[in-house]
Amino acid sequence: ETGVTQSPTHLIKTRGQQVTLRCSSQSGHNTVSWYQQALGQGPQFIFQYYREEENGRGNFPPRFSGLQFPNYSSELNVNALELDDSALYLCASSPRRQSTGELFFGEGSRLTVL
Amino acid sequence: SQQGEEDPQALSIQEGENATMNCSYKTSINNLQWYRQNSGRGLVHLILIRSNEREKHSGRLRVTLDTSKKSSSLLITASRAADTASYFCATDAGTGANNLFFGTGTRLTVIP
């Protein structure tokens, strides 16, 4: 059974640029959630994708967008990067849409915005 | 804002001692989960307790939940150096999505 994998692991961007982060969900999982974790803080929910549609969104602006593909992998896109976007971005998958059980997290993509 | 708040923010103990971390939250929940994170890496699920449960055990872990006080505690018995990590409680938002509210975490250091 393959776990959740994310790429890239680290990347550096400059303010105003755009970034795409990728996530492959665990085998058999059809739901992917994305979280942002700033340094020294707990993760914050960005949004969730279920069957290729956004199914829940946290308090993040529209420049944070995503996609889910038929194989349940997902992308997180962030446009017009700001310094405060520097964080660890975590992808989590689950076999169901609602939080009735655990989430399986990837190792994250650490984004630094200069 | 984050719903859960862990206490203490940091905890340092000797190997073999027990570690207790507390979590408080603000609104009604369906369940509460505890996760562990090693030094800026991914989170690993430890245990889930439902709102109608008061106590749950898993190996060296013991979790309690007091919904009247909106609080939970995580006890790690006979700690090991490998338990050194950050521990987060997470509550569900009841929105129908996997929207978990995480606290700021407790940084546990176990000294060999």
Coordinates of N, CA and C in Angstrom, one line a residue, chain A:
Chain A
E1 N 0.9 -1.2 0.0 CA 0.0 0.0 0.0 C 0.9 1.2 0.0
T2 N 0.7 2.2 -1.0 CA 1.5 3.4 -1.1 C 0.9 4.4 -0.2
G3 N 1.7 5.1 0.5 CA 1.2 6.2 1.3 C 1.0 7.5 0.5
V4 N 0.7 8.6 1.2 CA 0.6 9.9 0.6 C 1.9 10.5 0.2
T5 N 2.1 10.9 -1.0 CA 3.4 11.4 -1.4 C 3.1 12.8 -2.0
Q6 N 4.1 13.7 -1.7 CA 4.0 15.1 -2.1 C 5.3 15.5 -2.8
S7 N 5.1 16.4 -3.8 CA 6.3 17.0 -4.4 C 6.0 18.5 -4.8
P8 N 7.0 19.3 -4.9 CA 8.4 19.0 -4.4 C 8.4 19.1 -2.9
T9 N 9.5 18.6 -2.3 CA 9.7 18.7 -0.9 C 10.0 20.1 -0.4
H10 N 10.9 20.8 -1.2 CA 11.2 22.1 -0.8 C 11.2 23.0 -2.1
L11 N 10.8 24.2 -2.0 CA 11.0 25.1 -3.1 C 11.0 26.6 -2.6
I12 N 11.7 27.4 -3.4 CA 11.8 28.8 -3.1 C 11.2 29.6 -4.2
K13 N 10.4 30.6 -3.9 CA 9.8 31.4 -4.9 C 9.9 32.9 -4.5
T14 N 9.7 33.8 -5.4 CA 9.7 35.2 -5.0 C 8.3 35.7 -5.0
R15 N 8.1 36.8 -4.3 CA 6.8 37.4 -4.2 C 6.2 37.7 -5.5
G16 N 4.9 37.4 -5.7 CA 4.3 37.7 -7.0 C 4.2 36.5 -7.9
Q17 N 5.1 35.5 -7.7 CA 5.1 34.3 -8.5 C 4.0 33.4 -8.2
Q18 N 3.9 32.3 -9.0 CA 2.9 31.3 -8.8 C 3.6 30.0 -8.5
V19 N 2.9 29.1 -7.8 CA 3.4 27.8 -7.4 C 2.4 26.7 -7.5
T20 N 2.8 25.6 -7.9 CA 1.9 24.4 -8.0 C 2.6 23.3 -7.2
L21 N 1.8 22.8 -6.2 CA 2.3 21.6 -5.4 C 1.4 20.4 -5.7
R22 N 2.0 19.3 -5.6 CA 1.3 18.0 -6.1 C 1.3 17.0 -4.9
C23 N 0.2 16.2 -5.0 CA -0.1 15.2 -4.0 C -0.7 14.0 -4.6
S24 N -0.1 12.8 -4.3 CA -0.7 11.5 -4.7 C -1.3 10.9 -3.4
S25 N -2.6 10.6 -3.5 CA -3.3 10.1 -2.3 C -2.9 8.7 -2.0
Q26 N -3.2 8.2 -0.8 CA -3.0 6.8 -0.5 C -4.0 6.0 -1.3
S27 N -3.5 4.8 -1.7 CA -4.2 3.8 -2.5 C -5.6 3.6 -1.8
G28 N -6.7 3.7 -2.7 CA -8.0 3.5 -2.2 C -8.7 4.7 -1.6
H29 N -8.0 5.8 -1.5 CA -8.6 7.0 -0.9 C -9.0 8.0 -2.0
N30 N -10.3 8.5 -1.8 CA -10.9 9.3 -2.9 C -11.0 10.8 -2.4
T31 N -10.6 11.1 -1.2 CA -10.7 12.5 -0.7 C -9.3 13.0 -0.3
V32 N -9.1 14.2 -0.8 CA -7.8 14.9 -0.5 C -8.0 16.2 0.1
S33 N -7.3 16.5 1.2 CA -7.4 17.8 1.9 C -6.1 18.4 1.9
W34 N -6.0 19.8 1.8 CA -4.8 20.5 1.9 C -4.8 21.4 3.1
Y35 N -3.6 21.5 3.8 CA -3.4 22.3 5.0 C -2.2 23.1 4.8
Q36 N -2.2 24.3 5.4 CA -1.1 25.2 5.5 C -0.6 25.2 7.0
Q37 N 0.7 25.0 7.2 CA 1.2 25.1 8.5 C 2.4 26.1 8.6
A38 N 2.1 27.2 9.2 CA 3.1 28.2 9.4 C 4.1 27.8 10.5
L39 N 5.2 28.3 10.5 CA 6.2 27.9 11.5 C 5.7 28.2 12.9
G40 N 5.8 27.1 13.7 CA 5.4 27.2 15.1 C 3.9 27.2 15.3
Q41 N 3.1 26.9 14.3 CA 1.6 26.9 14.4 C 1.1 25.5 14.0
G42 N -0.1 25.3 14.3 CA -0.8 24.0 13.9 C -1.3 24.2 12.4
P43 N -1.5 23.1 11.8 CA -2.0 23.2 10.4 C -3.4 23.8 10.3
Q44 N -3.6 24.6 9.2 CA -4.9 25.2 9.0 C -5.5 24.7 7.6
F45 N -6.7 24.3 7.7 CA -7.4 23.8 6.5 C -7.6 24.8 5.4
I46 N -7.1 24.3 4.2 CA -7.3 25.2 3.0 C -8.6 24.8 2.3
F47 N -8.6 23.6 1.8 CA -9.8 23.0 1.1 C -9.7 21.5 1.0
Q48 N -10.8 20.9 0.5 CA -10.8 19.5 0.3 C -11.4 19.2 -1.0
Y49 N -11.0 18.2 -1.7 CA -11.5 17.7 -2.9 C -12.0 16.3 -2.8
Y50 N -13.2 16.1 -3.3 CA -13.8 14.8 -3.3 C -14.4 14.6 -4.7
R51 N -14.1 13.5 -5.4 CA -14.5 13.2 -6.7 C -14.4 14.4 -7.7
E52 N -13.2 15.0 -7.6 CA -12.8 16.0 -8.5 C -13.4 17.4 -8.3
E53 N -14.2 17.5 -7.2 CA -14.8 18.8 -6.9 C -14.4 19.3 -5.5
E54 N -14.3 20.6 -5.4 CA -14.0 21.2 -4.1 C -15.2 21.0 -3.2
N55 N -14.9 20.5 -2.0 CA -16.0 20.1 -1.1 C -15.7 20.6 0.3
G56 N -15.6 21.9 0.4 CA -15.2 22.5 1.7 C -14.0 23.3 1.6
R57 N -14.0 24.5 2.2 CA -12.9 25.5 2.0 C -12.8 26.2 3.3
G58 N -11.6 26.4 3.7 CA -11.3 27.2 4.9 C -11.2 28.7 4.5
N59 N -10.6 29.4 5.5 CA -10.5 30.9 5.3 C -9.3 31.3 4.5
F60 N -9.3 30.9 3.3 CA -8.2 31.3 2.4 C -8.7 32.0 1.1
P61 N -7.9 33.0 0.6 CA -8.4 33.8 -0.5 C -8.5 32.9 -1.8
P62 N -9.2 33.4 -2.8 CA -9.3 32.7 -4.1 C -8.0 32.4 -4.8
R63 N -6.9 33.1 -4.5 CA -5.7 32.8 -5.2 C -5.1 31.5 -4.8
F64 N -5.7 30.9 -3.8 CA -5.4 29.5 -3.4 C -6.5 28.6 -4.2
S65 N -6.0 27.8 -5.1 CA -7.0 27.0 -5.8 C -6.4 25.6 -6.0
G66 N -7.3 24.7 -6.4 CA -6.8 23.3 -6.5 C -7.5 22.5 -7.6
L67 N -7.0 21.3 -7.7 CA -7.6 20.4 -8.7 C -7.5 19.0 -8.1
Q68 N -8.4 18.1 -8.5 CA -8.3 16.7 -8.2 C -8.5 16.0 -9.5
F69 N -7.7 15.0 -9.8 CA -7.7 14.3 -11.0 C -8.5 12.9 -10.9
P70 N -8.8 12.3 -12.0 CA -9.6 11.0 -11.9 C -8.9 10.0 -11.1
N71 N -7.6 10.0 -11.0 CA -6.9 9.0 -10.1 C -6.8 9.5 -8.7
Y72 N -7.5 10.5 -8.3 CA -7.6 11.1 -7.0 C -6.4 11.9 -6.5
S73 N -5.3 12.0 -7.4 CA -4.2 12.9 -7.1 C -4.7 14.3 -7.1
S74 N -3.9 15.2 -6.6 CA -4.4 16.6 -6.4 C -3.3 17.6 -6.6
E75 N -3.6 18.8 -6.9 CA -2.7 19.9 -7.0 C -3.2 21.1 -6.2
L76 N -2.3 21.8 -5.6 CA -2.6 23.0 -4.9 C -1.9 24.1 -5.7
N77 N -2.6 25.1 -6.2 CA -2.0 26.3 -6.9 C -2.1 27.5 -6.0
V78 N -1.1 28.3 -5.9 CA -1.1 29.6 -5.2 C -0.6 30.6 -6.2
N79 N -1.4 31.6 -6.5 CA -1.0 32.7 -7.4 C -0.6 33.9 -6.5
A80 N 0.1 34.8 -7.2 CA 0.5 36.1 -6.6 C 1.0 35.9 -5.2
L81 N 2.1 35.1 -5.1 CA 2.6 34.7 -3.8 C 3.0 35.9 -2.9
E82 N 2.7 35.8 -1.7 CA 3.0 36.8 -0.6 C 4.0 36.2 0.3
L83 N 4.7 37.0 1.0 CA 5.7 36.6 2.0 C 5.1 35.6 3.0
D84 N 3.8 36.0 3.5 CA 3.1 35.2 4.5 C 2.7 33.8 4.0
D85 N 2.9 33.5 2.7 CA 2.6 32.2 2.2 C 3.7 31.2 2.5
S86 N 4.8 31.7 3.0 CA 5.9 30.8 3.4 C 5.3 29.9 4.5
A87 N 5.4 28.6 4.2 CA 4.8 27.6 5.2 C 5.1 26.2 4.7
L88 N 4.7 25.2 5.5 CA 4.7 23.8 5.1 C 3.3 23.5 4.6
Y89 N 3.2 23.0 3.4 CA 1.9 22.7 2.9 C 1.7 21.2 2.9
L90 N 0.7 20.8 3.6 CA 0.5 19.4 3.9 C -0.8 18.9 3.1
C91 N -0.6 17.7 2.5 CA -1.7 17.1 1.8 C -2.1 15.9 2.7
A92 N -3.4 15.7 2.8 CA -3.9 14.5 3.6 C -5.0 13.8 2.8
S93 N -5.0 12.5 2.8 CA -6.1 11.8 2.1 C -6.9 10.9 3.1
S94 N -8.1 10.6 2.7 CA -8.9 9.8 3.5 C -9.8 9.0 2.6
P95 N -10.3 7.9 3.1 CA -11.2 7.1 2.3 C -12.6 7.6 2.2
R96 N -12.9 8.6 3.0 CA -14.3 9.1 3.0 C -14.3 10.6 3.1
R97 N -15.4 11.2 2.8 CA -15.5 12.7 2.7 C -15.5 13.4 4.0
Q98 N -16.2 12.8 5.0 CA -16.3 13.4 6.3 C -15.3 13.0 7.3
S99 N -15.0 13.8 8.2 CA -14.0 13.5 9.2 C -14.5 12.6 10.3
T100 N -14.9 11.4 9.9 CA -15.2 10.4 10.8 C -14.1 9.5 11.2
G101 N -12.9 9.8 10.6 CA -11.8 8.9 10.9 C -10.5 9.7 10.7
E102 N -9.4 9.0 10.8 CA -8.1 9.7 10.7 C -7.8 10.1 9.3
L103 N -7.0 11.1 9.2 CA -6.4 11.6 8.0 C -5.0 11.1 7.8
F104 N -4.6 10.8 6.6 CA -3.3 10.3 6.3 C -2.5 11.4 5.6
F105 N -1.5 11.9 6.3 CA -0.7 13.0 5.8 C 0.5 12.6 5.0
G106 N 0.9 13.4 4.0 CA 2.2 13.3 3.4 C 3.2 14.1 4.2
E107 N 4.4 14.1 3.7 CA 5.5 14.7 4.4 C 5.6 16.2 4.2
G108 N 4.8 16.7 3.3 CA 4.7 18.2 3.1 C 5.6 18.7 2.0
S109 N 5.3 19.9 1.6 CA 6.1 20.7 0.7 C 6.4 22.0 1.4
R110 N 7.7 22.3 1.6 CA 8.0 23.5 2.3 C 8.3 24.6 1.3
L111 N 7.5 25.6 1.4 CA 7.6 26.8 0.5 C 8.1 28.0 1.2
T112 N 9.1 28.5 0.6 CA 9.7 29.8 1.1 C 9.5 30.9 0.0
V113 N 8.9 32.0 0.4 CA 8.7 33.1 -0.5 C 9.6 34.2 -0.1
L114 N 10.4 34.7 -1.0 CA 11.4 35.7 -0.7 C 10.9 37.1 -1.3

